[in-house]
Tab-separated table of C-alpha atoms in Angstrom:
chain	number	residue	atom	x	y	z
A	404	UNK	CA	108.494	-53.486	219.509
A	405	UNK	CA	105.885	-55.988	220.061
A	406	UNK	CA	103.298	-54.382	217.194
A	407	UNK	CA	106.147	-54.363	214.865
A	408	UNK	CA	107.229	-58.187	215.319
A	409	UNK	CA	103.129	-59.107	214.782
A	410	UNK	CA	102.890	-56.933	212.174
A	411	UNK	CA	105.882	-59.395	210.527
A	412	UNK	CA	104.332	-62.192	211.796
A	413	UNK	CA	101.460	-61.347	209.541
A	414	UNK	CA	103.013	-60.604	206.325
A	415	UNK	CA	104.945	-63.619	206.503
A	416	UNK	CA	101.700	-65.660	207.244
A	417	UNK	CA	100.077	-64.106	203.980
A	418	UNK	CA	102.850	-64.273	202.097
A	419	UNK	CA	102.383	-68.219	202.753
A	420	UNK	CA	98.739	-68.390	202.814
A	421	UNK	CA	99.219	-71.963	200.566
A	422	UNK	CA	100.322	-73.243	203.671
A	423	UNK	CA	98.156	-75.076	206.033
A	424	UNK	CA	100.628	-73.780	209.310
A	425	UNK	CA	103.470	-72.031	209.750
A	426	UNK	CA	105.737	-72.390	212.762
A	427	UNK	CA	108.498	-69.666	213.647
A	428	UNK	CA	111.328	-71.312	216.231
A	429	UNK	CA	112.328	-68.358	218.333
A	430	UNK	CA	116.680	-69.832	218.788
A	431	UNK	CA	118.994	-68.107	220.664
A	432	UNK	CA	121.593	-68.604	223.705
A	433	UNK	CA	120.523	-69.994	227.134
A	434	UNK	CA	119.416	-67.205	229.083
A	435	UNK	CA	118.252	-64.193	227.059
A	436	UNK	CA	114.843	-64.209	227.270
A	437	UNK	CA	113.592	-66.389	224.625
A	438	UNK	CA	110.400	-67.602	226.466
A	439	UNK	CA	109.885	-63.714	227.762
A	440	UNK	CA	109.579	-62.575	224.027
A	441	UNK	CA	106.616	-65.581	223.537
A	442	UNK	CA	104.898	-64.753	226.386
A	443	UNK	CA	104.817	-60.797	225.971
A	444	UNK	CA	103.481	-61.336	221.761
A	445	UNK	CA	100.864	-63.900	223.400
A	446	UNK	CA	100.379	-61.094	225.909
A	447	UNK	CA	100.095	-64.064	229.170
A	448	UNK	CA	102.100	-66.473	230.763
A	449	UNK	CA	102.262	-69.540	228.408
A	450	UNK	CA	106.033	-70.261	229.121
A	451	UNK	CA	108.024	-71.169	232.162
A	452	UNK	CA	110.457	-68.716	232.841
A	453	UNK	CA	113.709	-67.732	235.458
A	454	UNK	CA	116.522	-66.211	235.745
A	455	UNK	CA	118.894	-69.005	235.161
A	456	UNK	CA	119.743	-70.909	232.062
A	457	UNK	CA	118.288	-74.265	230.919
A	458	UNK	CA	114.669	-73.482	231.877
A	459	UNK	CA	113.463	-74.410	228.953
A	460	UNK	CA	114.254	-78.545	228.256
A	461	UNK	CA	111.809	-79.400	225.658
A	462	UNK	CA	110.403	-77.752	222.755
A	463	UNK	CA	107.122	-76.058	223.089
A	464	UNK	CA	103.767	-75.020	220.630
A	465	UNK	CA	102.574	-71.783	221.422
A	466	UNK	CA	99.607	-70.461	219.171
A	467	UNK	CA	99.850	-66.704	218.143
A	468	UNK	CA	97.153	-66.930	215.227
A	469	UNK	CA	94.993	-69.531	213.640
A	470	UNK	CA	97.887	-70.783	211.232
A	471	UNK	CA	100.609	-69.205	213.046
A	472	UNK	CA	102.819	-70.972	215.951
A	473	UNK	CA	105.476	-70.162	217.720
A	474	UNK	CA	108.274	-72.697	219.336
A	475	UNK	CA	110.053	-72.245	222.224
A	476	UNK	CA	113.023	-73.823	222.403
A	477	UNK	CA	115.609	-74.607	224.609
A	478	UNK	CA	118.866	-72.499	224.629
A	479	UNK	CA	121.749	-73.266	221.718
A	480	UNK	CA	125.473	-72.239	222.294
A	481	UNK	CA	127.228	-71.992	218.410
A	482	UNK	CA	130.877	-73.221	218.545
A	483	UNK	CA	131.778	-70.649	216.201
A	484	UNK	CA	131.362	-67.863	218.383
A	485	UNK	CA	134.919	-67.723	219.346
A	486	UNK	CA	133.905	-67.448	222.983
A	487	UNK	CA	136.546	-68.908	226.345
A	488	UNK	CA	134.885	-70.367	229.238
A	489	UNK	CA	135.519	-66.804	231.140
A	490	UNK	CA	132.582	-65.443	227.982
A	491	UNK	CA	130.591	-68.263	228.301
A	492	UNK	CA	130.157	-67.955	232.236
A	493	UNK	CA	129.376	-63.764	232.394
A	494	UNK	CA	126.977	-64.232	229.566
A	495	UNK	CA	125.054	-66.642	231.554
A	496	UNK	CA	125.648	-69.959	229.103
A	497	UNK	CA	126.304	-72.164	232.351
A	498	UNK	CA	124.797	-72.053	235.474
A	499	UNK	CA	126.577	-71.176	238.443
A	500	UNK	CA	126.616	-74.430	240.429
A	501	UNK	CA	128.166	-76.622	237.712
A	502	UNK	CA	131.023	-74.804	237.247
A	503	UNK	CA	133.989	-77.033	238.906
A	504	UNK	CA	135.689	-73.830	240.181
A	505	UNK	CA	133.762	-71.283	240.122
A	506	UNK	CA	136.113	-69.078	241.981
A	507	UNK	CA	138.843	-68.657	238.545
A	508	UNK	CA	135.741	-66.212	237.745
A	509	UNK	CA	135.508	-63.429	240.301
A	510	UNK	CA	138.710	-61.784	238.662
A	511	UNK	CA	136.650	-61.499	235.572
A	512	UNK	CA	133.450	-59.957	237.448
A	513	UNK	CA	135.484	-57.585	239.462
A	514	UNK	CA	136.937	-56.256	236.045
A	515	UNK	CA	133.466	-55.940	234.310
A	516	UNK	CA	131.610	-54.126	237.520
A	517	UNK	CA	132.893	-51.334	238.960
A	518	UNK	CA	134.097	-51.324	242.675
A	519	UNK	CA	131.391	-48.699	244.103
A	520	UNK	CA	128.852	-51.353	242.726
A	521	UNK	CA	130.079	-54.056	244.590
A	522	UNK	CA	130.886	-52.653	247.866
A	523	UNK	CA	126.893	-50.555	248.012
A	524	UNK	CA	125.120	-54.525	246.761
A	525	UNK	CA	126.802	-56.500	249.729
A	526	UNK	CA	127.394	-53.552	251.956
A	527	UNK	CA	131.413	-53.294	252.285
A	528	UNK	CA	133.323	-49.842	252.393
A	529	UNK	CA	134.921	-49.074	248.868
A	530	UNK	CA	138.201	-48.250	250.727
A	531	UNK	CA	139.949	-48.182	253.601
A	532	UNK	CA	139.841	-50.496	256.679
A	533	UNK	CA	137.601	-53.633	256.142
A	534	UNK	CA	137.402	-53.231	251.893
A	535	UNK	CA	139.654	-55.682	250.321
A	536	UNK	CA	142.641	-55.940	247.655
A	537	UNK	CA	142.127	-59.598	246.288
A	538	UNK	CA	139.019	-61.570	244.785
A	539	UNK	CA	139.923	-64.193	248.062
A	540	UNK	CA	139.211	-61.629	250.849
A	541	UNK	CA	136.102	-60.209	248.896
A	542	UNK	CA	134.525	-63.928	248.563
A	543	UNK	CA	135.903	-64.237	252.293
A	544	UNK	CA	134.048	-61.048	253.317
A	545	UNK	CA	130.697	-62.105	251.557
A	546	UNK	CA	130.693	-65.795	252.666
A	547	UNK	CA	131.142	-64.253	256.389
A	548	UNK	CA	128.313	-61.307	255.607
A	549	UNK	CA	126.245	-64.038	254.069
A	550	UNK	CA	126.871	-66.695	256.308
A	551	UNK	CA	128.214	-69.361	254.047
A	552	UNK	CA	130.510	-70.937	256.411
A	553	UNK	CA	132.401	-74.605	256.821
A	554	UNK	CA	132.591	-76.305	259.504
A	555	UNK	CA	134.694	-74.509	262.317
A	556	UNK	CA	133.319	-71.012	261.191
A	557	UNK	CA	135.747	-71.298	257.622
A	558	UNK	CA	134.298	-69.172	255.168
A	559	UNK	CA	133.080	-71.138	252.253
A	560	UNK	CA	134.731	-69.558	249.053
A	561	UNK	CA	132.690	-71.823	246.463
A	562	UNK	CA	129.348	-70.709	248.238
A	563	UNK	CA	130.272	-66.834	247.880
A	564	UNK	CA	131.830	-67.108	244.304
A	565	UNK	CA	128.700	-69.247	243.449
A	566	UNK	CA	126.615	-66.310	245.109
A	567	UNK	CA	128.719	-63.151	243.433
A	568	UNK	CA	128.346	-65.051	239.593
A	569	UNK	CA	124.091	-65.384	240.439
A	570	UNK	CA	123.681	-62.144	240.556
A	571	UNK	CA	126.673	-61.124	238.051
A	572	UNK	CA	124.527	-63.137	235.319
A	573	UNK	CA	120.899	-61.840	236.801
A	574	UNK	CA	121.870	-57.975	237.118
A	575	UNK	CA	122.065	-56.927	240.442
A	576	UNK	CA	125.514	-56.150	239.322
A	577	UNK	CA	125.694	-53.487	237.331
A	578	UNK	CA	127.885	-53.934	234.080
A	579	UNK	CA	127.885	-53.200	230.881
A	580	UNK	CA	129.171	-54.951	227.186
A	581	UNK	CA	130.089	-52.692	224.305
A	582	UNK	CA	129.014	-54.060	221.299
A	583	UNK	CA	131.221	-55.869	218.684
A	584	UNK	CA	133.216	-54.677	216.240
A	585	UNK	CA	132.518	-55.298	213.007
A	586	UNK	CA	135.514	-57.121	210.768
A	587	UNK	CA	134.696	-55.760	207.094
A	588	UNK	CA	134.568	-51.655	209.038
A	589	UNK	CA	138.138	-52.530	210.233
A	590	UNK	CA	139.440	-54.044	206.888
A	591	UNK	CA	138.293	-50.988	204.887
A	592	UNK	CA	139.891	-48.573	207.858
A	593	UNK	CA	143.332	-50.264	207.072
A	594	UNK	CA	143.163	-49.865	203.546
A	595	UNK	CA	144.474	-47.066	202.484
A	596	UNK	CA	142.017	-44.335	200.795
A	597	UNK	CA	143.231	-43.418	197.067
A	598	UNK	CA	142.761	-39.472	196.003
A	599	UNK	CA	143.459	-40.045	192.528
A	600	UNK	CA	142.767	-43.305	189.968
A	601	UNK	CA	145.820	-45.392	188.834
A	602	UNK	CA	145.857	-45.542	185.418
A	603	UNK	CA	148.596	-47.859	183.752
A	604	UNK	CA	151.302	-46.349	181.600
A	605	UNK	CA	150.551	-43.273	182.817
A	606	UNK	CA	153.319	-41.834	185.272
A	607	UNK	CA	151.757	-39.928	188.688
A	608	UNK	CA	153.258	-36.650	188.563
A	609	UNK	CA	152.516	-34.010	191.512
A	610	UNK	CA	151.308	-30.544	190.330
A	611	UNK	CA	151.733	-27.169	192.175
A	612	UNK	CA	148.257	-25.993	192.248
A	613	UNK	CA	148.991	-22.417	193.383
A	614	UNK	CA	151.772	-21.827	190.930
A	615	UNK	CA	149.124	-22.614	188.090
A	616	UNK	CA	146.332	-20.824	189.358
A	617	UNK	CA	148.879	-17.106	189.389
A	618	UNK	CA	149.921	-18.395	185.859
A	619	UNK	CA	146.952	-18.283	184.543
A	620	UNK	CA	145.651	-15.392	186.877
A	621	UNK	CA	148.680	-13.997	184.607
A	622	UNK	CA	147.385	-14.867	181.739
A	623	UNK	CA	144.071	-13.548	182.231
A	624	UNK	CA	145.184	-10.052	182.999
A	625	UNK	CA	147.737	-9.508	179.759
A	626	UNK	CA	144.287	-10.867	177.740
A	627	UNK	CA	142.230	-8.325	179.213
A	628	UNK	CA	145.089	-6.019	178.521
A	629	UNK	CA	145.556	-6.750	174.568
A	630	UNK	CA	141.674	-6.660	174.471
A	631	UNK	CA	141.313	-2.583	175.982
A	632	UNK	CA	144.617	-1.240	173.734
A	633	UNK	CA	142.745	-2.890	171.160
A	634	UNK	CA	139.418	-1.349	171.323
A	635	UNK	CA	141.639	1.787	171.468
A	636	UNK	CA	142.920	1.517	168.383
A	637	UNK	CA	139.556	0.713	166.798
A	638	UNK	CA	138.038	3.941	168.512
A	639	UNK	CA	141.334	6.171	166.996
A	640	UNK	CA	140.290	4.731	163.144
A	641	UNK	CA	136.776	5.398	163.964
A	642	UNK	CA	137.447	8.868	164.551
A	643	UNK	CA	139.839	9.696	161.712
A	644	UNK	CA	136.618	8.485	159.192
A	645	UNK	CA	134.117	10.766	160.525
A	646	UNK	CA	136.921	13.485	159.850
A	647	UNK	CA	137.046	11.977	156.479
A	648	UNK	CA	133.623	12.105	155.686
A	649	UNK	CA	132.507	15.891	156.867
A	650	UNK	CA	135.287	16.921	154.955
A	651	UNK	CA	134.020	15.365	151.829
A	652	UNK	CA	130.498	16.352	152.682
A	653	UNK	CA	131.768	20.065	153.027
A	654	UNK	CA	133.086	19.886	149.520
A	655	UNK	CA	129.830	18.389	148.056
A	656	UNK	CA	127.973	21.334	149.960
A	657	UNK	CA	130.663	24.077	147.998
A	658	UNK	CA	130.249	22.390	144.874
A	659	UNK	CA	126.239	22.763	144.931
A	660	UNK	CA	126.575	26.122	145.992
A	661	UNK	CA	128.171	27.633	142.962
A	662	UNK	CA	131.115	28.515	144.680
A	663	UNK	CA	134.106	28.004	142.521
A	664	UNK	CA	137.450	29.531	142.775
């Protein structure tokens, strides 16, 4: 928020302490509350501001610290953007009144707000008798609710569509934009994930994992098999020594004895 962006301000500012002043140009489309942003880190009204674009015509020197300014400039549309004239007009680049015909635009508004929202801001039923089916008998509705009439009583449809785009671009319509899709997360979706690493020369062959895991489930029990009829067979020798030796002991005991045949 506000504490954050002074917080910046600051570092930057010591970071270039050599300097004698630094200025920071606050640049961005016509419209989106450039001069708002000045005025709220300045905490007062230092900047003219409105609802409409082109407010701000000339560049302007607002002082946030003693070698810190801020510039408020006037609004910059960037070519590159990629945006038609239909963009341009609902993100409030171009004011209302200078559009030529600004009724090729109430299609596009009727598609971005939803019909409840228009029929409860200029008080028309959503359906039914007196609602309408085509962007010429809603501008022909509001220019009569509104009284924006021609001579003879004729509804004027460049007043209403002027009207309808005002408070498209100030909010009284509600709408809303999802963000933007980012190119380089939709390249790496198409590609297609690799399980296992290419190596060249070497030929991909697929394995059956459950086949080798009974193999050598298998394997393991004949092992453990060999191992117990082996530890038999050790236990049999064992016992055919002892025998050996208390028979050899019960000679050694006769021979002491005396006892001869």
């Amino acid at each position: 928020g506000k504490g954050a962006l002074i917080s910046l301000l600051r570092q930057f500012g010591k970071l270039n302490s050599d300097k004698k002043q630094i200025s920071v140009g606050v640049i961005g489309y016509p419209n989106v509350g450039k001069s708002s942003v000045i005025n709220t880190l300045i905490s007062k009204k230092s900047c003219k501001v409105a609802p409409i674009p082109g407010e701000t015509k000339i560049w302007q020197y607002i002082t946030l610290f003693r070698n810190i300014y801020l510039i408020d400039c006037p609004g910059v549309v960037v070519d590159t953007a990629g945006d038609t004239e239909t963009d341009s007009v609902l993100k409030g680049v171009v004011r209302a009144e200078r559009l030529e015909t600004p009724e090729d635009y109430v299609d596009a508004i009727q598609e971005a707000v939803k019909r409840e929202h228009i029929a409860a801001l200029y008080g028309l039923p959503k359906t039914g008798e007196g609602s309408w089916n085509s962007s010429e008998e809603l501008l022909e509705k509001i220019a009569l609710k509104c009284g924006r009439l021609l001579k003879g009583g004729e509804p004027c449809l460049r007043s209403a569509a002027i009207y309808i785009i005002n408070d498209f671009q100030r909010g009284r319509l509600p709408h809303y934009v999802a963000p933007p899709e980012l190119k380089d997360d939709e390249e790496e979706a198409k590609k297609p994930k690799a399980d296992t690493a290419e190596i060249e020369g070497v030929a991909l062959e697929k394995q059956n994992l459950d086949s080798i895991a009974r193999s050598s489930e298998v394997e393991e029990s004949k092992g453990i098999a060999a191992k117990e009829d082996g530890d038999d067979v050790e236990g049999e020798d064992d016992d055919d020594d002892g025998s050996s030796d208390s028979e050899g002991e019960a000679e050694a005991l006769a021979v002491g004895a005396g006892d001869w045949d």
